[in-house]
Amino acid sequence: MRTRRELVAGLVGAPALVGLERKTERPIAGGFVFEAQERGHRIRDGAGYGRVGEPRRMPVVIVGGGMAGLCAAWWLERSGFRDFVLLEMEAAAGGNSRFGENAVSAYPWGAHYIPVPNTESVLVREILTEFGAWADGQWDERFLCHSPQERLFLHGRWQEGIEPEVGATAADHAEYRRFAERVAELRATGAFTIPMALGEGKFGGRLAELDRLSFGAWLDRERFRSAYLRWFCDYSTRDDYGAGLGEASAWAGLHYFAAREHEEKGPLTWPEGNGWLVRKLTGKLGRYIRTGQLVRRVARQGTGWRVEAEGAVWLAEGVIFAAPTYLAPHLIDGFAPLPTLQYSPWVVSNLTLERVPDGAGEVAWDNVIYGSPGLGYVSATHQSLRTRIDRTVWTHYWALAGGNPRELRKNLLASRWEDWRDRVMADLRRAHPRIGECVERVDIYRNGHAMCRPGVGVRGSYDLRRLREGLGGLQFAHADLSGFSIFEEAQYWGVRAARRILGRIGREEKKSDRSNQRN
Ligand SMILES: Cc1cc2nc3c(=O)[nH]c(=O)nc-3n(C[C@H](O)[C@H](O)[C@H](O)COP(=O)(O)OP(=O)(O)OC[C@H]3O[C@@H](n4cnc5c(N)ncnc54)[C@H](O)[C@@H]3O)c2cc1C
């Protein structure tokens, strides 16, 4: 995901790279990581499991330790409530904000930045303040993205910023301006907010139709024809939602641009991406977290809930279901399918480089290639204060948009590591013809259900309403409840579920917490 920038970018010349010859390439090590499909499919197929001993009582159980589950735990703890466990199926919590580390650097396996929060994002400010990113009235300089932030490879050269500038005509610029004006009008309605629930009351009337057509159809209707502008919009929706122009709703496409003011500073980023926050949260909440606990069934029992995990059975008064929502019909007894919701598959590759390829120019934090089916790469060593960097790690992102997600997922799971290694290398060769001389390893995470896709009709769907409503003593908490996935939404739904569950089981929040963001 990228930062939102105004559609005005400066031009910085970079040496042309075309014409460089491919030299001797080195053998590349690596493999797939986090291969959880088999365990997941056992849930889908309802396979049985062995003895788990006597059920244990626990007032609240959180299922899933991604950002939403961790933030629910964060809220419970700071409300003075300590009678809960968080069950995470993987060996470590973090979900889509997980990270890895090798001898060269820490690096993200998913989320890699948080925009500097606006004033509406009270909870985001609170959590970042608690962990020291904001202190004495300013953001920690180590975490604000250093310069150069973004660049785009276009017509054989790198330009600064990712809005296409090289070769842009007066007509392109006129469309950029007209688009920016439309976005400003929408922003002024107050309906495009982060977290999105805060703008809910203002999203009606004419705006509601934006959920009924695709972003591509909206651009057609508004006569936006610039190939550059359309590429930029398509890139943005693939990048934020894993969905192309024809797949994301107009509401979602426009939300990407209209929900934030132009950022003077930031974003906030770390070598391990949002894994920095995962480290902080798991460090603080470790005593509540049980990893390696795949939850296989959740069912009502008496006035409470029975949560069956691979390692134990828990009897709870309240459950916060923070696992991805596509699992709800498989795990929760009697929970009806969610036919409107689709999930985009993603491929994230971490490449360990012995050195930056010759002719690469000054590597930015975020490096995008125009016309590529991928989304470019982020440099994990960008925030390093070292004056000279030889070895580095690049995180390459590829959202599988442009097709039926189920088919795309099937093909993804049937593919071999070598196929993806070659695809990723071929993609990077467009801009770095000599990259094959530098890459030592390519580790690849194929995430079949990476995020909920905000397609046409999802925002106003019965399925999302059902999830937000919850089941009384079981509340859902996941970024999916917004229909799209960013940290702020995950945190919002996690905290909201924690508050609801506290209310439900008759535990008061501390007074000091009541002044905070309401749901
Ligand atoms: C490639 C990629 C890049 C992204 N980049 C950014 C970014 O730069 N900035 C940003 O803000 N957001 C980004 N996101 C969005 C990211 O999804 C959110 O920021 C956030 O991490 C979502 O958290 P979550 O808790 O809602 O969901 P998840 O991360 O999906 O967490 C769900 C958790 O539940 C666990 N679980 C699943 N099934 C079970 C089970 N049966 N039993 C127990 N546990 C279970 C999972 O292992 C996981 O830990 C990105 C997402 C992807 C996929």
XYZ file of N, CA and C in Angstrom, residues 187-282:
288
model
N -14.276 14.744 -0.239
C -13.676 14.837 1.096
C -14.490 15.802 1.967
N -14.957 16.875 1.344
C -15.687 17.909 2.100
C -17.044 17.409 2.612
N -17.551 16.308 2.051
C -18.843 15.793 2.526
C -18.727 15.216 3.945
N -17.516 14.861 4.343
C -17.323 14.250 5.665
C -17.710 12.780 5.692
N -18.062 12.228 4.507
C -18.479 10.818 4.464
C -17.297 9.876 4.270
N -16.143 10.436 3.903
C -14.965 9.592 3.642
C -13.998 9.763 4.806
N -14.068 8.856 5.733
C -13.289 9.012 6.963
C -12.484 7.749 7.238
N -11.492 7.894 8.094
C -10.760 6.741 8.621
C -10.697 6.922 10.128
N -11.262 6.019 10.900
C -11.996 4.826 10.476
C -13.303 5.172 9.772
N -13.697 4.299 8.858
C -14.830 4.629 7.992
C -16.139 4.740 8.754
N -16.253 4.050 9.894
C -17.513 4.073 10.645
C -17.870 5.495 11.080
N -16.899 6.358 11.229
C -17.183 7.724 11.680
C -17.933 8.531 10.623
N -17.818 8.126 9.358
C -18.502 8.866 8.300
C -19.814 8.219 7.893
N -20.170 7.145 8.573
C -21.327 6.331 8.190
C -22.608 7.173 8.045
N -22.858 8.028 9.023
C -24.098 8.817 9.024
C -24.194 9.758 7.827
N -23.077 10.099 7.243
C -23.097 11.066 6.129
C -23.122 10.360 4.772
N -23.037 9.046 4.783
C -22.966 8.311 3.525
C -24.359 7.868 3.101
N -25.049 8.731 2.411
C -26.386 8.355 1.957
C -26.675 9.137 0.692
N -27.947 9.173 0.301
C -28.384 9.950 -0.850
C -27.572 9.634 -2.085
N -27.050 10.684 -2.743
C -26.329 10.481 -4.008
C -25.027 9.716 -3.818
N -24.441 9.847 -2.627
C -23.172 9.143 -2.405
C -23.359 7.630 -2.436
N -24.551 7.189 -1.986
C -24.785 5.744 -1.882
C -24.632 5.053 -3.233
N -24.894 5.791 -4.318
C -24.781 5.149 -5.643
C -23.326 4.769 -5.953
N -22.378 5.375 -5.256
C -20.965 5.039 -5.508
C -20.655 3.586 -5.146
N -21.506 3.017 -4.322
C -21.324 1.607 -3.967
C -21.942 0.688 -5.021
N -22.679 1.280 -5.965
C -23.399 0.435 -6.921
C -22.736 0.387 -8.301
N -21.607 1.053 -8.447
C -20.887 0.937 -9.722
C -19.397 0.795 -9.444
N -18.695 0.268 -10.433
C -17.248 0.065 -10.223
C -16.524 1.403 -10.373
N -15.316 1.431 -9.874
C -14.515 2.659 -9.992
C -14.274 2.969 -11.475
N -14.029 1.904 -12.260
C -13.813 2.095 -13.700
C -15.040 2.723 -14.347
N -16.236 2.225 -13.977
C -17.469 2.766 -14.560
C -17.640 4.231 -14.151
N -17.262 4.551 -12.933
C -17.371 5.950 -12.481
C -16.425 6.848 -13.284
N -15.197 6.367 -13.510
C -14.238 7.171 -14.298
C -14.777 7.382 -15.717
N -15.401 6.339 -16.279
C -16.002 6.475 -17.622
C -17.088 7.534 -17.585
N -17.961 7.404 -16.601
C -19.114 8.306 -16.520
C -18.665 9.759 -16.374
N -17.590 9.940 -15.622
C -17.095 11.307 -15.385
C -16.117 11.748 -16.485
N -16.006 10.939 -17.512
C -15.154 11.226 -18.685
C -13.689 11.448 -18.326
N -13.185 10.604 -17.461
C -11.746 10.619 -17.191
C -11.109 9.616 -18.138
N -10.340 10.144 -19.106
C -9.826 9.260 -20.159
C -8.314 9.151 -20.167
N -7.640 9.987 -19.410
C -6.167 9.969 -19.418
C -5.666 8.574 -19.031
N -4.828 7.997 -19.905
C -4.297 6.654 -19.607
C -3.463 6.686 -18.332
N -2.753 7.797 -18.118
C -1.936 7.921 -16.910
C -2.812 7.958 -15.654
N -3.851 8.775 -15.712
C -4.728 8.874 -14.538
C -5.383 7.527 -14.263
N -5.823 6.867 -15.303
C -6.496 5.573 -15.114
C -5.515 4.518 -14.594
N -4.280 4.560 -15.082
C -3.281 3.636 -14.533
C -3.107 3.912 -13.030
N -2.993 5.182 -12.699
C -2.745 5.530 -11.300
C -3.913 5.064 -10.407
N -5.128 5.223 -10.898
C -6.301 4.788 -10.116
C -6.308 3.258 -9.991
N -5.994 2.577 -11.088
C -5.977 1.113 -11.072
C -4.876 0.616 -10.127
N -3.730 1.269 -10.216
C -2.632 0.905 -9.333
C -3.068 1.060 -7.868
N -3.740 2.153 -7.580
C -4.143 2.453 -6.197
C -5.104 1.403 -5.657
N -6.076 1.002 -6.468
C -7.038 0.018 -5.962
C -6.403 -1.373 -5.851
N -5.503 -1.690 -6.776
C -4.795 -2.982 -6.625
C -3.958 -2.958 -5.361
N -3.339 -1.806 -5.131
C -2.418 -1.673 -4.016
C -3.130 -1.674 -2.666
N -4.263 -1.012 -2.591
C -4.952 -0.942 -1.297
C -5.934 -2.082 -1.087
N -6.506 -2.576 -2.189
C -7.612 -3.525 -2.045
C -7.390 -4.862 -2.753
N -6.327 -4.972 -3.515
C -6.135 -6.189 -4.294
C -7.204 -6.346 -5.355
N -7.718 -5.230 -5.862
C -8.798 -5.267 -6.851
C -8.524 -4.219 -7.917
N -8.803 -4.568 -9.173
C -8.566 -3.613 -10.256
C -9.704 -2.610 -10.382
N -9.558 -1.710 -11.360
C -10.559 -0.648 -11.580
C -11.975 -1.179 -11.784
N -12.061 -2.294 -12.505
C -13.382 -2.838 -12.800
C -13.935 -3.660 -11.650
N -13.134 -3.895 -10.611
C -13.559 -4.767 -9.505
C -13.888 -3.995 -8.227
N -13.089 -2.961 -7.933
C -13.366 -2.178 -6.724
C -14.571 -1.281 -6.999
N -15.351 -1.010 -5.977
C -16.482 -0.099 -6.169
C -15.953 1.329 -6.301
N -16.783 2.201 -6.881
C -16.381 3.612 -6.992
C -16.183 4.185 -5.590
N -17.027 3.740 -4.665
C -16.868 4.246 -3.300
C -15.461 3.929 -2.782
N -15.035 2.674 -2.947
C -13.734 2.262 -2.417
C -12.610 3.007 -3.131
N -12.709 3.076 -4.463
C -11.664 3.754 -5.228
C -11.504 5.195 -4.787
N -12.628 5.851 -4.556
C -12.559 7.269 -4.175
C -12.174 7.439 -2.710
N -12.550 6.476 -1.904
C -12.187 6.542 -0.485
C -10.665 6.591 -0.331
N -9.998 5.839 -1.183
C -8.527 5.804 -1.144
C -7.953 7.220 -1.192
N -8.559 8.052 -2.050
C -8.028 9.410 -2.227
C -8.666 10.418 -1.269
N -9.973 10.224 -0.983
C -10.720 11.288 -0.285
C -10.651 11.183 1.236
N -10.170 10.048 1.743
C -10.261 9.847 3.194
C -9.141 10.542 3.962
N -8.104 10.963 3.269
C -6.995 11.595 4.005
C -6.646 12.922 3.370
N -6.206 13.801 4.224
C -5.665 15.064 3.731
C -4.299 14.777 3.131
N -3.823 15.704 2.330
C -2.454 15.581 1.814
C -1.504 15.482 3.006
N -0.573 14.542 2.930
C 0.339 14.342 4.068
C 1.573 15.219 3.930
N 1.736 16.085 4.874
C 2.958 16.897 4.892
C 4.128 16.031 5.336
N 3.847 15.160 6.297
C 4.892 14.327 6.884
C 4.521 12.863 6.728
N 5.506 12.043 6.948
C 5.209 10.629 7.023
C 5.249 9.959 5.684
N 4.789 8.725 5.589
C 4.109 7.966 6.626
C 5.087 7.473 7.703
N 4.509 6.793 8.695
C 5.336 6.154 9.716
C 5.686 4.765 9.204
N 6.966 4.451 9.228
C 7.371 3.138 8.736
C 8.624 2.660 9.470
N 8.809 1.369 9.440
C 9.902 0.727 10.165
C 10.461 -0.385 9.279
N 11.693 -0.857 9.529
C 12.219 -1.936 8.678
C 11.263 -3.128 8.611
N 10.696 -3.502 9.758
C 9.771 -4.635 9.795
C 8.337 -4.214 9.492
N 8.140 -2.995 8.988
C 6.799 -2.514 8.688
C 5.980 -2.422 9.975
N 4.686 -2.715 9.843
C 3.822 -2.600 11.020
C 4.121 -3.695 12.052
N 5.049 -4.583 11.680
C 5.553 -5.551 12.649
C 6.168 -4.853 13.863
N 6.557 -3.602 13.698
C 7.073 -2.831 14.851
C 5.999 -2.750 15.941
N 4.771 -2.478 15.486
C 3.669 -2.369 16.451
C 3.296 -3.752 17.002
N 3.429 -4.765 16.150
C 3.171 -6.130 16.618
C 4.153 -6.474 17.741
N 5.421 -6.125 17.532
C 6.423 -6.386 18.580
C 6.013 -5.715 19.884
N 5.592 -4.450 19.783
C 5.217 -3.703 20.995
C 4.009 -4.350 21.668
N 3.012 -4.690 20.860
C 1.779 -5.258 21.435
C 2.026 -6.637 22.034
N 2.773 -7.469 21.322
C 2.999 -8.815 21.862
C 3.931 -8.739 23.073
